[in-house]
Coordinates of N, CA and C in Angstrom, one line a residue:
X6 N 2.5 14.3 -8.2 CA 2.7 13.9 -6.8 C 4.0 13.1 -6.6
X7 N 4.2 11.8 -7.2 CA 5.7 11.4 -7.1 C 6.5 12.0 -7.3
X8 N 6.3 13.1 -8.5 CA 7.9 13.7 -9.1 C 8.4 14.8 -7.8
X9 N 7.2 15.0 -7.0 CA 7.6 15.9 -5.5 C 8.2 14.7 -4.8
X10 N 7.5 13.7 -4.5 CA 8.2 12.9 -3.6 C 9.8 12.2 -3.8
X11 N 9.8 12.4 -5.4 CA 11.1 11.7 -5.4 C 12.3 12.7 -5.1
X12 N 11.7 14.5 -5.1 CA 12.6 15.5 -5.0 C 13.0 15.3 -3.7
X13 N 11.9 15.2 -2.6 CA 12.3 14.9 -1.2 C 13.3 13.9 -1.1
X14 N 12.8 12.6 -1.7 CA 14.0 11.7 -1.4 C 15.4 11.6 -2.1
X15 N 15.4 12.4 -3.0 CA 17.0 12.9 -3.7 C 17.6 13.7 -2.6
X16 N 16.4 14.6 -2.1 CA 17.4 15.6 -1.0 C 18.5 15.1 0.2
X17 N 17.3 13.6 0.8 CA 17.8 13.4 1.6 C 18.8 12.0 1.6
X18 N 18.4 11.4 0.0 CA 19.1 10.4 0.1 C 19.9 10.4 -0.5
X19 N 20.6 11.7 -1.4 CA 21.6 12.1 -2.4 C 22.0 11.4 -3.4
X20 N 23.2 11.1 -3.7 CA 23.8 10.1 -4.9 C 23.3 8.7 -4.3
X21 N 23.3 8.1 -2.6 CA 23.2 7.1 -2.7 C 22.4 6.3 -2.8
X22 N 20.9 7.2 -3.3 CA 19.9 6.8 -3.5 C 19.6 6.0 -5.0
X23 N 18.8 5.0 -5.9 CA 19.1 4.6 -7.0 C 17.5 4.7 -7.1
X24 N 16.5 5.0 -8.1 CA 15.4 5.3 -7.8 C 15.0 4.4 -9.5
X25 N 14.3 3.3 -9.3 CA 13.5 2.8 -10.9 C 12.7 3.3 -10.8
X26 N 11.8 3.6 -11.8 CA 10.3 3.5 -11.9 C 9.6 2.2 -12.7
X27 N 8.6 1.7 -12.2 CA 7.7 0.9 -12.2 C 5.9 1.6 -12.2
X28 N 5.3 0.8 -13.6 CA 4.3 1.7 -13.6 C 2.9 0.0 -13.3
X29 N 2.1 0.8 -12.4 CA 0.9 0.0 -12.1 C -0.2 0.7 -12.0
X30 N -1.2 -0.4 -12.3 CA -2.8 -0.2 -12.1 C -3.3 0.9 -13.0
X31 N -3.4 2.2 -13.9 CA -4.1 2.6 -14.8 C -3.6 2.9 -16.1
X32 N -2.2 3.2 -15.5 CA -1.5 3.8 -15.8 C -0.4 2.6 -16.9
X33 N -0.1 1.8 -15.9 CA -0.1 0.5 -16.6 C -0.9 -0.3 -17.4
X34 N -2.2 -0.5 -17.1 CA -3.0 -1.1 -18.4 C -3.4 0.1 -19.7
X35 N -3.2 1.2 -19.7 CA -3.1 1.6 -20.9 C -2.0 1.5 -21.8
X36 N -1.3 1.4 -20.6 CA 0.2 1.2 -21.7 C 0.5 0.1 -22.0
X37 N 0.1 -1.2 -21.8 CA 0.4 -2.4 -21.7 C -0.9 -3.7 -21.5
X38 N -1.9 -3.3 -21.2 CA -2.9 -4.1 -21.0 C -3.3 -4.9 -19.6
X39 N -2.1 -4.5 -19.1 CA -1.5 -5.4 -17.5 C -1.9 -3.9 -16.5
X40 N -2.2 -4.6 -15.4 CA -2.9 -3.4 -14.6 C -1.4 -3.8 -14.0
X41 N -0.7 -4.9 -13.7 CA 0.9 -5.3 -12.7 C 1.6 -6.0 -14.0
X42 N 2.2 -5.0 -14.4 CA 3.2 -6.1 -15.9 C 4.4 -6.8 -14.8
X43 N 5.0 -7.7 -15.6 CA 6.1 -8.4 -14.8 C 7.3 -7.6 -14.7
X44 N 7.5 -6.9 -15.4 CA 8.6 -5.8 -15.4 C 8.3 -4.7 -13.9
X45 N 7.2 -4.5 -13.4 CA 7.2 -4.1 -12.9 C 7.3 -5.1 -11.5
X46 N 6.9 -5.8 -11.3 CA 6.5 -7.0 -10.1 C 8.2 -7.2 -10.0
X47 N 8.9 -7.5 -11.3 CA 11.1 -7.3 -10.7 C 11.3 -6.5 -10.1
X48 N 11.1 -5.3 -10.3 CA 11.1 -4.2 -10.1 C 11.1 -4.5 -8.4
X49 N 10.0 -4.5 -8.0 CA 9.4 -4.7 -6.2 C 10.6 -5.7 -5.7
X50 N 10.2 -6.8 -6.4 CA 10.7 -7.9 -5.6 C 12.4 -7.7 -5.5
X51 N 13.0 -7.2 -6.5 CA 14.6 -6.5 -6.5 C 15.0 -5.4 -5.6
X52 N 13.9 -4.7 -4.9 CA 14.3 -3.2 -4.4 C 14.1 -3.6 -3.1
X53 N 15.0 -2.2 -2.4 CA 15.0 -2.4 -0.7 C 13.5 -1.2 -0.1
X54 N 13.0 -1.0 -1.1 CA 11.8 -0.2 -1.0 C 10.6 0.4 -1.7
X55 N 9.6 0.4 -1.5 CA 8.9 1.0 -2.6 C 8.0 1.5 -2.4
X56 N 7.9 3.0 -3.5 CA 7.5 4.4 -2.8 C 5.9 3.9 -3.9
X57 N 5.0 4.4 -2.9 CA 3.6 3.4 -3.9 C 2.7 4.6 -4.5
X58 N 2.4 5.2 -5.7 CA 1.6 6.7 -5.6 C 0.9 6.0 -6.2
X59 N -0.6 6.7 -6.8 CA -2.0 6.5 -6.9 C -2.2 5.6 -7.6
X60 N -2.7 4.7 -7.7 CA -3.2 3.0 -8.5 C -3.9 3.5 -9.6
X61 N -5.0 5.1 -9.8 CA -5.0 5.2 -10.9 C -7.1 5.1 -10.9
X62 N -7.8 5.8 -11.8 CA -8.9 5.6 -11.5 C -9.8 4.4 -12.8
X63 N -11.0 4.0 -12.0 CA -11.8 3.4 -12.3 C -12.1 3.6 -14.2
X64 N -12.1 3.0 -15.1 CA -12.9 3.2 -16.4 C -14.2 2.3 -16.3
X65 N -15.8 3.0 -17.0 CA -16.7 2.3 -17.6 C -16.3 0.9 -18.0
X66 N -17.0 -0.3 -17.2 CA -16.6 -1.2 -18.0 C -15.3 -2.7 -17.4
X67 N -14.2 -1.8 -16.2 CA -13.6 -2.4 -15.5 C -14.2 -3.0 -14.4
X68 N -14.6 -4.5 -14.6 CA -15.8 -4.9 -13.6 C -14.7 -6.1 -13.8
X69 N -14.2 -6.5 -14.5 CA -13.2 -8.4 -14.4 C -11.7 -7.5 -13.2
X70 N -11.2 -8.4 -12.7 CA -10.3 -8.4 -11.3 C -9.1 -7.8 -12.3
X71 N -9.1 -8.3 -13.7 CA -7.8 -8.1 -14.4 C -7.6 -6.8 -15.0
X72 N -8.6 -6.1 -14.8 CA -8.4 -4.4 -16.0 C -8.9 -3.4 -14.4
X73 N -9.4 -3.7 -13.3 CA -9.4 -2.8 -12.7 C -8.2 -2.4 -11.6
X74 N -7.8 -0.9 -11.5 CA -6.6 -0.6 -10.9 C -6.1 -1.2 -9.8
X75 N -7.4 -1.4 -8.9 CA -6.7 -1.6 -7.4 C -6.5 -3.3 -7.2
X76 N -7.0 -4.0 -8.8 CA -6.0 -5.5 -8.6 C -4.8 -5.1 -8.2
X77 N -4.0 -4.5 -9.1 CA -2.8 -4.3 -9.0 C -2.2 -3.9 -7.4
X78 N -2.9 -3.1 -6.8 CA -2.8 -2.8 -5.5 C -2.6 -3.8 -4.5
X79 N -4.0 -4.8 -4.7 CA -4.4 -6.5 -4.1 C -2.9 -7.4 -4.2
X80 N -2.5 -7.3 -5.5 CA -1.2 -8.4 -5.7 C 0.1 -7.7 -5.4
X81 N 0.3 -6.4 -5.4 CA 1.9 -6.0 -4.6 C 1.8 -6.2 -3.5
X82 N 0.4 -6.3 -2.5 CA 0.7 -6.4 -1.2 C 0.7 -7.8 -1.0
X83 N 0.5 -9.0 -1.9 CA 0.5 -10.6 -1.8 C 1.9 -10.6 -2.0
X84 N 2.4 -10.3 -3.2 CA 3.8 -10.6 -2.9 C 4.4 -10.1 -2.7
X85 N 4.7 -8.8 -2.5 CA 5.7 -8.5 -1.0 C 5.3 -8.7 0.2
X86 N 4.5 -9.7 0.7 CA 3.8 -10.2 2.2 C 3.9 -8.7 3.0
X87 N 2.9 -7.7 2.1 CA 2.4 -6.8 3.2 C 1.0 -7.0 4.0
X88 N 1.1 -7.5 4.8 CA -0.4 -8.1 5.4 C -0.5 -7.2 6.6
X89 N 0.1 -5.8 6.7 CA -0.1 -5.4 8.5 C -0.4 -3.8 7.8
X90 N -1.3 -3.2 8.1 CA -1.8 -1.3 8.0 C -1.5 -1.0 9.0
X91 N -0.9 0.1 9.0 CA -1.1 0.8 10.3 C -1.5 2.1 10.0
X92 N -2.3 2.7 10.8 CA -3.3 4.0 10.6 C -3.1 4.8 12.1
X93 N -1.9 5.5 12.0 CA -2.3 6.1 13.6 C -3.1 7.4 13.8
X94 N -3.8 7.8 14.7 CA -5.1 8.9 15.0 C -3.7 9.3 16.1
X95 N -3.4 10.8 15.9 CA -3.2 11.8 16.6 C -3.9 13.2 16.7
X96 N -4.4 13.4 17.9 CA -5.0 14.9 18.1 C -4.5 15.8 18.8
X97 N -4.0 16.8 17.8 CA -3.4 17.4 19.0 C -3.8 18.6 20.0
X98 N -3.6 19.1 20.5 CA -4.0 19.6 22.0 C -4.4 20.8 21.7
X99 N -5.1 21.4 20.9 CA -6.3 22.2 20.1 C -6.8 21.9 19.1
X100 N -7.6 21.0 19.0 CA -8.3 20.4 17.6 C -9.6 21.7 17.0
X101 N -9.4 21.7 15.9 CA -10.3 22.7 15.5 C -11.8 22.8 15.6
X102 N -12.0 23.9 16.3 CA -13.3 23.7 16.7 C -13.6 23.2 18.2
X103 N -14.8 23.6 19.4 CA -14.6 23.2 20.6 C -15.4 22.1 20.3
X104 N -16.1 21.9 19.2 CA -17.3 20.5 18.7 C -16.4 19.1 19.7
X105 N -14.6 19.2 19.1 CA -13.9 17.9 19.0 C -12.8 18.3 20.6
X106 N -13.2 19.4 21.0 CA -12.1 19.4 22.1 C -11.7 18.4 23.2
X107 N -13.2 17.1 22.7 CA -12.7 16.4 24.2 C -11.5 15.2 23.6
X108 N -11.6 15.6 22.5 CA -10.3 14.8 21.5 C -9.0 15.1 21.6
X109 N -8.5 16.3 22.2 CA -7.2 16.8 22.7 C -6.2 15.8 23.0
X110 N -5.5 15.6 22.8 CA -4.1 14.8 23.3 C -4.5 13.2 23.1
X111 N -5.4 13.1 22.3 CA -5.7 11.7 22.0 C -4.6 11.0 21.1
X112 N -4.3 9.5 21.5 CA -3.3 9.0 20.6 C -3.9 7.4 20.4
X113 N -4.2 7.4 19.0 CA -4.6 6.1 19.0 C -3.9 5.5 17.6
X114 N -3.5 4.0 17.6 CA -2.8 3.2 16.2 C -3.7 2.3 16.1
X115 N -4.7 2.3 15.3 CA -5.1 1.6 14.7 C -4.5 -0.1 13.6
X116 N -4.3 -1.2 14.0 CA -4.0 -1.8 13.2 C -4.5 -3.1 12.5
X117 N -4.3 -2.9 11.3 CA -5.6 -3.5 10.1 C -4.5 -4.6 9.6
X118 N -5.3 -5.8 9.7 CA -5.0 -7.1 9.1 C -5.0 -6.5 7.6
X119 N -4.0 -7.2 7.0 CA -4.5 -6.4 5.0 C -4.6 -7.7 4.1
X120 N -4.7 -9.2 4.6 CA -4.2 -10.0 3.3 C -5.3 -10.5 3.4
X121 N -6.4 -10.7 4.2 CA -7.2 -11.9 4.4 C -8.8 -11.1 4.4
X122 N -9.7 -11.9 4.7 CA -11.4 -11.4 4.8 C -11.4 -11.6 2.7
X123 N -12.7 -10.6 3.0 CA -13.1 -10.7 1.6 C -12.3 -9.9 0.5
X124 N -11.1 -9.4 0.4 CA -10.8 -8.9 -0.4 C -9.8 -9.9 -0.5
X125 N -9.5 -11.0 -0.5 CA -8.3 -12.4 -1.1 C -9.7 -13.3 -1.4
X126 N -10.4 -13.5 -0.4 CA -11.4 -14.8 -0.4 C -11.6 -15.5 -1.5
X127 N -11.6 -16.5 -1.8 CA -12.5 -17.2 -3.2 C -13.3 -18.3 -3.0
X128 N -14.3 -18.5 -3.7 CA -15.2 -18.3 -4.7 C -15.6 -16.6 -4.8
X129 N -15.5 -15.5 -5.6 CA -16.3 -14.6 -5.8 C -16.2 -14.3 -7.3
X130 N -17.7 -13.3 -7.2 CA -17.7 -12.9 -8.6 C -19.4 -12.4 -8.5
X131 N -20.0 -12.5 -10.1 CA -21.3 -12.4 -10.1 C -21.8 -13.4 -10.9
X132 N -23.4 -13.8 -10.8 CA -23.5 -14.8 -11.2 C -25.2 -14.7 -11.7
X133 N -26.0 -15.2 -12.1 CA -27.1 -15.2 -12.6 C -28.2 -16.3 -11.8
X134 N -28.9 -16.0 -10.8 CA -30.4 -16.9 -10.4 C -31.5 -16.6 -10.3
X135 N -32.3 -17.8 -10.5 CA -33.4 -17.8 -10.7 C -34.0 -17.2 -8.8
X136 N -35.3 -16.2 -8.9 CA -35.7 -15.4 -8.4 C -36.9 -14.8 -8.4
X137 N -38.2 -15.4 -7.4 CA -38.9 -14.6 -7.7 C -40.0 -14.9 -9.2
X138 N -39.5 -16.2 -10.1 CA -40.1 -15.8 -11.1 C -39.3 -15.4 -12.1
X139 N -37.7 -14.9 -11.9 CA -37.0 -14.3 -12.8 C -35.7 -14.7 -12.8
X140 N -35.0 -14.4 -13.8 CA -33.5 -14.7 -13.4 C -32.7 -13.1 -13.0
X141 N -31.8 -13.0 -12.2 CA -31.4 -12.0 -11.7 C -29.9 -11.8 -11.5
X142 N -29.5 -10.7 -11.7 CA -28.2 -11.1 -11.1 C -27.8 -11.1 -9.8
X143 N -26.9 -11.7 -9.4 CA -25.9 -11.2 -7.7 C -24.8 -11.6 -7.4
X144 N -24.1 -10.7 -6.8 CA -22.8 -10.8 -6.5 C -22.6 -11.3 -5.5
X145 N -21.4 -11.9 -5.3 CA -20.5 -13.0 -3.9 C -19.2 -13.0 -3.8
X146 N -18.9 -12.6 -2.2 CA -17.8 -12.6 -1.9 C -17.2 -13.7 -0.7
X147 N -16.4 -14.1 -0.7 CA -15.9 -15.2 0.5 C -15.1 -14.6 1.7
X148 N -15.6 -14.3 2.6 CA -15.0 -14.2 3.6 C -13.9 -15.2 4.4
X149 N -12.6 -15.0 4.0 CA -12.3 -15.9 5.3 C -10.8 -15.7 5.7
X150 N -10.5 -16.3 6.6 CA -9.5 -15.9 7.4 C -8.7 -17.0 8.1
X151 N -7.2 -17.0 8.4 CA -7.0 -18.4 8.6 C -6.4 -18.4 10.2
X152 N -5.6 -18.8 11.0 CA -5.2 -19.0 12.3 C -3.8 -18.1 12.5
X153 N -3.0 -18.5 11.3 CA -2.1 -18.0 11.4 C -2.1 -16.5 10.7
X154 N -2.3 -16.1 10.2 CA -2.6 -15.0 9.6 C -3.3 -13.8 10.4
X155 N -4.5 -14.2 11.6 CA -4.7 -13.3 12.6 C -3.6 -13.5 13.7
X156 N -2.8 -14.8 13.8 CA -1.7 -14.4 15.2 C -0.6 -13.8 14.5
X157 N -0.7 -13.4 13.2 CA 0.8 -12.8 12.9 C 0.2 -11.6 13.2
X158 N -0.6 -10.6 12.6 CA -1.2 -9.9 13.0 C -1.2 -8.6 14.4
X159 N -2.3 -10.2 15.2 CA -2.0 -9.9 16.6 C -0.4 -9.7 17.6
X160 N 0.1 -10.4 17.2 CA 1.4 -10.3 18.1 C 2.1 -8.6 17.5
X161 N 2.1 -8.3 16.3 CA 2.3 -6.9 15.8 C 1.6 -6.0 17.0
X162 N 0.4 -6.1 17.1 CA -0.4 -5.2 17.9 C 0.0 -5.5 19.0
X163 N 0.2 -6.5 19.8 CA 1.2 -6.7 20.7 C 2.0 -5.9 21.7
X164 N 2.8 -6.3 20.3 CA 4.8 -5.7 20.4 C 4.3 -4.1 20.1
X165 N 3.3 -3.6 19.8 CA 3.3 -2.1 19.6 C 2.7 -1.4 20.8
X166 N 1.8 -2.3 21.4 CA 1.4 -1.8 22.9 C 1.9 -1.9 23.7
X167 N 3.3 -2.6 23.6 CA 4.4 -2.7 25.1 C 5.2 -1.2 24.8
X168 N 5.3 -0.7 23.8 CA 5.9 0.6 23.8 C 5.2 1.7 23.6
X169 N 3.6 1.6 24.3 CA 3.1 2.6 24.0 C 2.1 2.6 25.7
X170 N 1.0 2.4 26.0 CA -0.1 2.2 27.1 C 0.0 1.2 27.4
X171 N 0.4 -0.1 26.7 CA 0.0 -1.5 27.0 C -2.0 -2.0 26.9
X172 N -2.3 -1.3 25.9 CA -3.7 -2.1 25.9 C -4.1 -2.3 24.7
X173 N -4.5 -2.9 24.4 CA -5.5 -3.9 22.8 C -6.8 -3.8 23.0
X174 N -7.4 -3.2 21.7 CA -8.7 -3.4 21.7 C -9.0 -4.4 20.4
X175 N -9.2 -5.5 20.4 CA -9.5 -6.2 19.3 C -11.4 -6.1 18.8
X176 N -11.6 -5.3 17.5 CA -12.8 -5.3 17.1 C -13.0 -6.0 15.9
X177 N -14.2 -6.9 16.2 CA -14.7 -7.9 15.5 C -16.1 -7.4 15.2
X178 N -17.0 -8.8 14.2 CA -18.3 -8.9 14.5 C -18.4 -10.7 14.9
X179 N -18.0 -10.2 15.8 CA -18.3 -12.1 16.5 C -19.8 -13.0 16.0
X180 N -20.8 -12.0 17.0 CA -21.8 -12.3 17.0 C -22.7 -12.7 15.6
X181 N -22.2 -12.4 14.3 CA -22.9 -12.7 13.2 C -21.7 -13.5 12.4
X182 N -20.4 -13.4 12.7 CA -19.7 -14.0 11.7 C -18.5 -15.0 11.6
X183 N -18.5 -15.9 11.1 CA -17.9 -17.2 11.8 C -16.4 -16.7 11.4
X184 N -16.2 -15.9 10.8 CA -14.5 -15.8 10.4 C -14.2 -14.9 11.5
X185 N -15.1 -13.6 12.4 CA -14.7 -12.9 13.4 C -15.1 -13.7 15.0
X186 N -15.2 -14.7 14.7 CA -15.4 -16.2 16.0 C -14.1 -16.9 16.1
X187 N -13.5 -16.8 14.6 CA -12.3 -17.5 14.6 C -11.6 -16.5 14.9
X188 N -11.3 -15.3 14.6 CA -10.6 -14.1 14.8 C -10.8 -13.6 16.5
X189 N -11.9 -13.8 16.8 CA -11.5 -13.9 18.3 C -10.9 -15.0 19.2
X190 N -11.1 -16.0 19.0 CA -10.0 -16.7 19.3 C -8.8 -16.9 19.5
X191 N -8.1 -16.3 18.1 CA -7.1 -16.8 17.2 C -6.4 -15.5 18.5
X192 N -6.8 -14.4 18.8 CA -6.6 -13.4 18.9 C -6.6 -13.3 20.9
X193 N -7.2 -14.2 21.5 CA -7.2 -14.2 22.8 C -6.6 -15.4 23.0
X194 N -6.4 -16.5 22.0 CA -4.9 -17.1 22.6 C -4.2 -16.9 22.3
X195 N -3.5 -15.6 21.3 CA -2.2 -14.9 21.3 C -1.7 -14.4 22.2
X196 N -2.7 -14.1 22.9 CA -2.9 -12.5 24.1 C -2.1 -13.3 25.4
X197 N -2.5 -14.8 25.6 CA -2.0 -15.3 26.5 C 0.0 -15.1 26.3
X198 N 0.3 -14.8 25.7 CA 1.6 -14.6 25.3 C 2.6 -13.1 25.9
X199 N 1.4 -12.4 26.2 CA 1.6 -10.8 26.6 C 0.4 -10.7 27.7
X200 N 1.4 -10.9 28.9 CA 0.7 -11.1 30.2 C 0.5 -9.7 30.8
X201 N 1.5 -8.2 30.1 CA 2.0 -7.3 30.3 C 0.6 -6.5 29.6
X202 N 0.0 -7.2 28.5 CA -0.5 -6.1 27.9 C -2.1 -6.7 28.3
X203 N -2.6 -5.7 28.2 CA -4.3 -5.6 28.5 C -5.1 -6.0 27.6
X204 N -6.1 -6.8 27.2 CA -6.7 -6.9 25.9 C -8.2 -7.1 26.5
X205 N -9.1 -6.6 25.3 CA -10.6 -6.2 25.4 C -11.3 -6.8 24.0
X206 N -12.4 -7.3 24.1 CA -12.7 -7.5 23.3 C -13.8 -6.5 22.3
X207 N -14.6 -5.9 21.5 CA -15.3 -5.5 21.0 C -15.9 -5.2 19.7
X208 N -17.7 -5.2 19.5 CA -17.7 -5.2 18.2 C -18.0 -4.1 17.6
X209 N -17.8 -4.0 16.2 CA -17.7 -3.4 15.6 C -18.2 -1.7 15.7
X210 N -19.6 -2.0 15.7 CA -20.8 -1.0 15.7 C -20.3 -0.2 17.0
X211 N -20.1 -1.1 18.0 CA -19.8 -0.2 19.3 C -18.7 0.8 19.3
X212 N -17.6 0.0 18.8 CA -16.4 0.4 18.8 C -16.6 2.0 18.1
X213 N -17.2 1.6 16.4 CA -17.5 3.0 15.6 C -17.2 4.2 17.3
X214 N -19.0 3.9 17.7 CA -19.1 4.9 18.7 C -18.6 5.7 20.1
X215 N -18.2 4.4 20.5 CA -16.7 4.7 21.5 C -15.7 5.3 21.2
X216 N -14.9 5.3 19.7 CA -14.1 5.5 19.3 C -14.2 7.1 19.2
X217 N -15.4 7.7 18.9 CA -16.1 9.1 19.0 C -16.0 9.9 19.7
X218 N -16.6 9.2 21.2 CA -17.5 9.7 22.0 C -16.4 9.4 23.1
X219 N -15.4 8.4 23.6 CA -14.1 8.9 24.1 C -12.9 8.0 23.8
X220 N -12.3 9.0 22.9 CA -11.0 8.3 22.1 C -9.6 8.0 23.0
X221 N -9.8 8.8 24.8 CA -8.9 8.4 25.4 C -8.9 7.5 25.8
X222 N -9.9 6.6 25.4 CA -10.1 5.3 26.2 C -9.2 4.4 25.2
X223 N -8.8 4.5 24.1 CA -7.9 4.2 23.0 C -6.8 3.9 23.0
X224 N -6.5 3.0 23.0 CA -4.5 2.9 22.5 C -4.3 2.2 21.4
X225 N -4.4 1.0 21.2 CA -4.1 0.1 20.0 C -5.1 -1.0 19.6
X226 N -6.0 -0.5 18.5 CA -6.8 -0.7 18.3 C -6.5 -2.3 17.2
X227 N -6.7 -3.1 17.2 CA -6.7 -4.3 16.5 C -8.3 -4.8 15.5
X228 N -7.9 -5.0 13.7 CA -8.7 -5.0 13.4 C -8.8 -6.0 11.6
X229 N -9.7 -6.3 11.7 CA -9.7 -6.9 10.3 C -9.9 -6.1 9.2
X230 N -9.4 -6.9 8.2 CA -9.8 -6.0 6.7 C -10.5 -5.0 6.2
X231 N -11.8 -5.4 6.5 CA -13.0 -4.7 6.2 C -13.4 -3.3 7.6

């Protein structure tokens, strides 16, 4: 899959293109023990871009943060401060099948917080307690999220609805979760900032089925990690 993608980008970017390779996540711990060797982490932090292909699959046994692939995934996006996804939904004006036709001409951007919630959080891991009579295991993860990190976010979503419908849907789980309480907040006094653009609040579950059942109601969808 890269050796196609790098053909595309020789075509277009000719001699002036300079292309390293850098190897991560499965690919790299067989060859080195390091799922992100530091040879590779120069690599990132020296270049004006980086083309990212498959992190590489799971082996029996990769349960510690340090031997399974998609660490390596976790820490190129910490330090190159990639903390913003974007996922745009286009449909276009015959979607296959009349099941999805009321989906025609739908345009929606989805955008995903990426540094924060339970995939940075700490304390986690698994752990051993008593239960019932027994000792057992269980796993824990820390949810959490900070002030600044949802307004950087948010103003992204923002600046992308003034050039598109002008409206935000921010989906949370408010009602059960103290980090999407802070995230609404964090998130409707940004909003005061963009008098221009429309914002809505909603949770999660609903959103799933709104998002279904009518996607024109959609433009820029704002959203956490998970």
């Amino acid at each position: 899959v890269m050796r196609e993608a790098l053909r595309v980008l020789s075509f277009f970017g000719g001699r002036e293109l300079k292309v390293d390779v850098g190897h991560a996540g499965r690919t790299a711990h067989d060859a080195s023990g390091h799922v992100l060797p530091e040879i590779t982490e120069r690599l990132v932090l020296d270049s004006d871009a980086v083309l990212l292909g498959a992190i590489g699959d799971n082996k029996p046994g990769d349960h510690e943060d340090g031997l399974r692939p998609e660490t390596a995934l976790l820490a190129l996006r910490k330090i190159m401060g990639c903390s913003i996804n974007l996922r745009p939904i286009l449909c276009t004006a015959q979607p296959l099948g009349s099941r999805y036709s009321h989906a025609a001409g739908s345009d929606i951007l989805i955008v995903r917080e990426l540094n924060g919630c339970a995939y940075y959080g700490r304390p986690r891991g698994t752990r051993l307690v008593h239960a019932t009579g027994a000792i057992v295991p269980e796993g824990f993860d820390t949810m959490r999220y900070s002030d600044a990190g949802v307004r950087r976010v948010t103003r992204f979503a923002f600046e992308a609805a003034r050039h598109r419908r002008g409206k935000v849907l921010s989906v949370d789980k408010a009602n059960v979760l103290s980090t999407s309480r802070l995230w609404r907040d964090s998130v409707a006094s940004t909003a005061c900032e963009y008098t221009d653009v429309h914002l809505e609040h909603c949770y999660v579950d609903s959103a799933s089925v709104e998002i279904m059942s009518s996607p024109h109601d959609f433009d820029v969808v704002l959203t956490g990690n998970l």
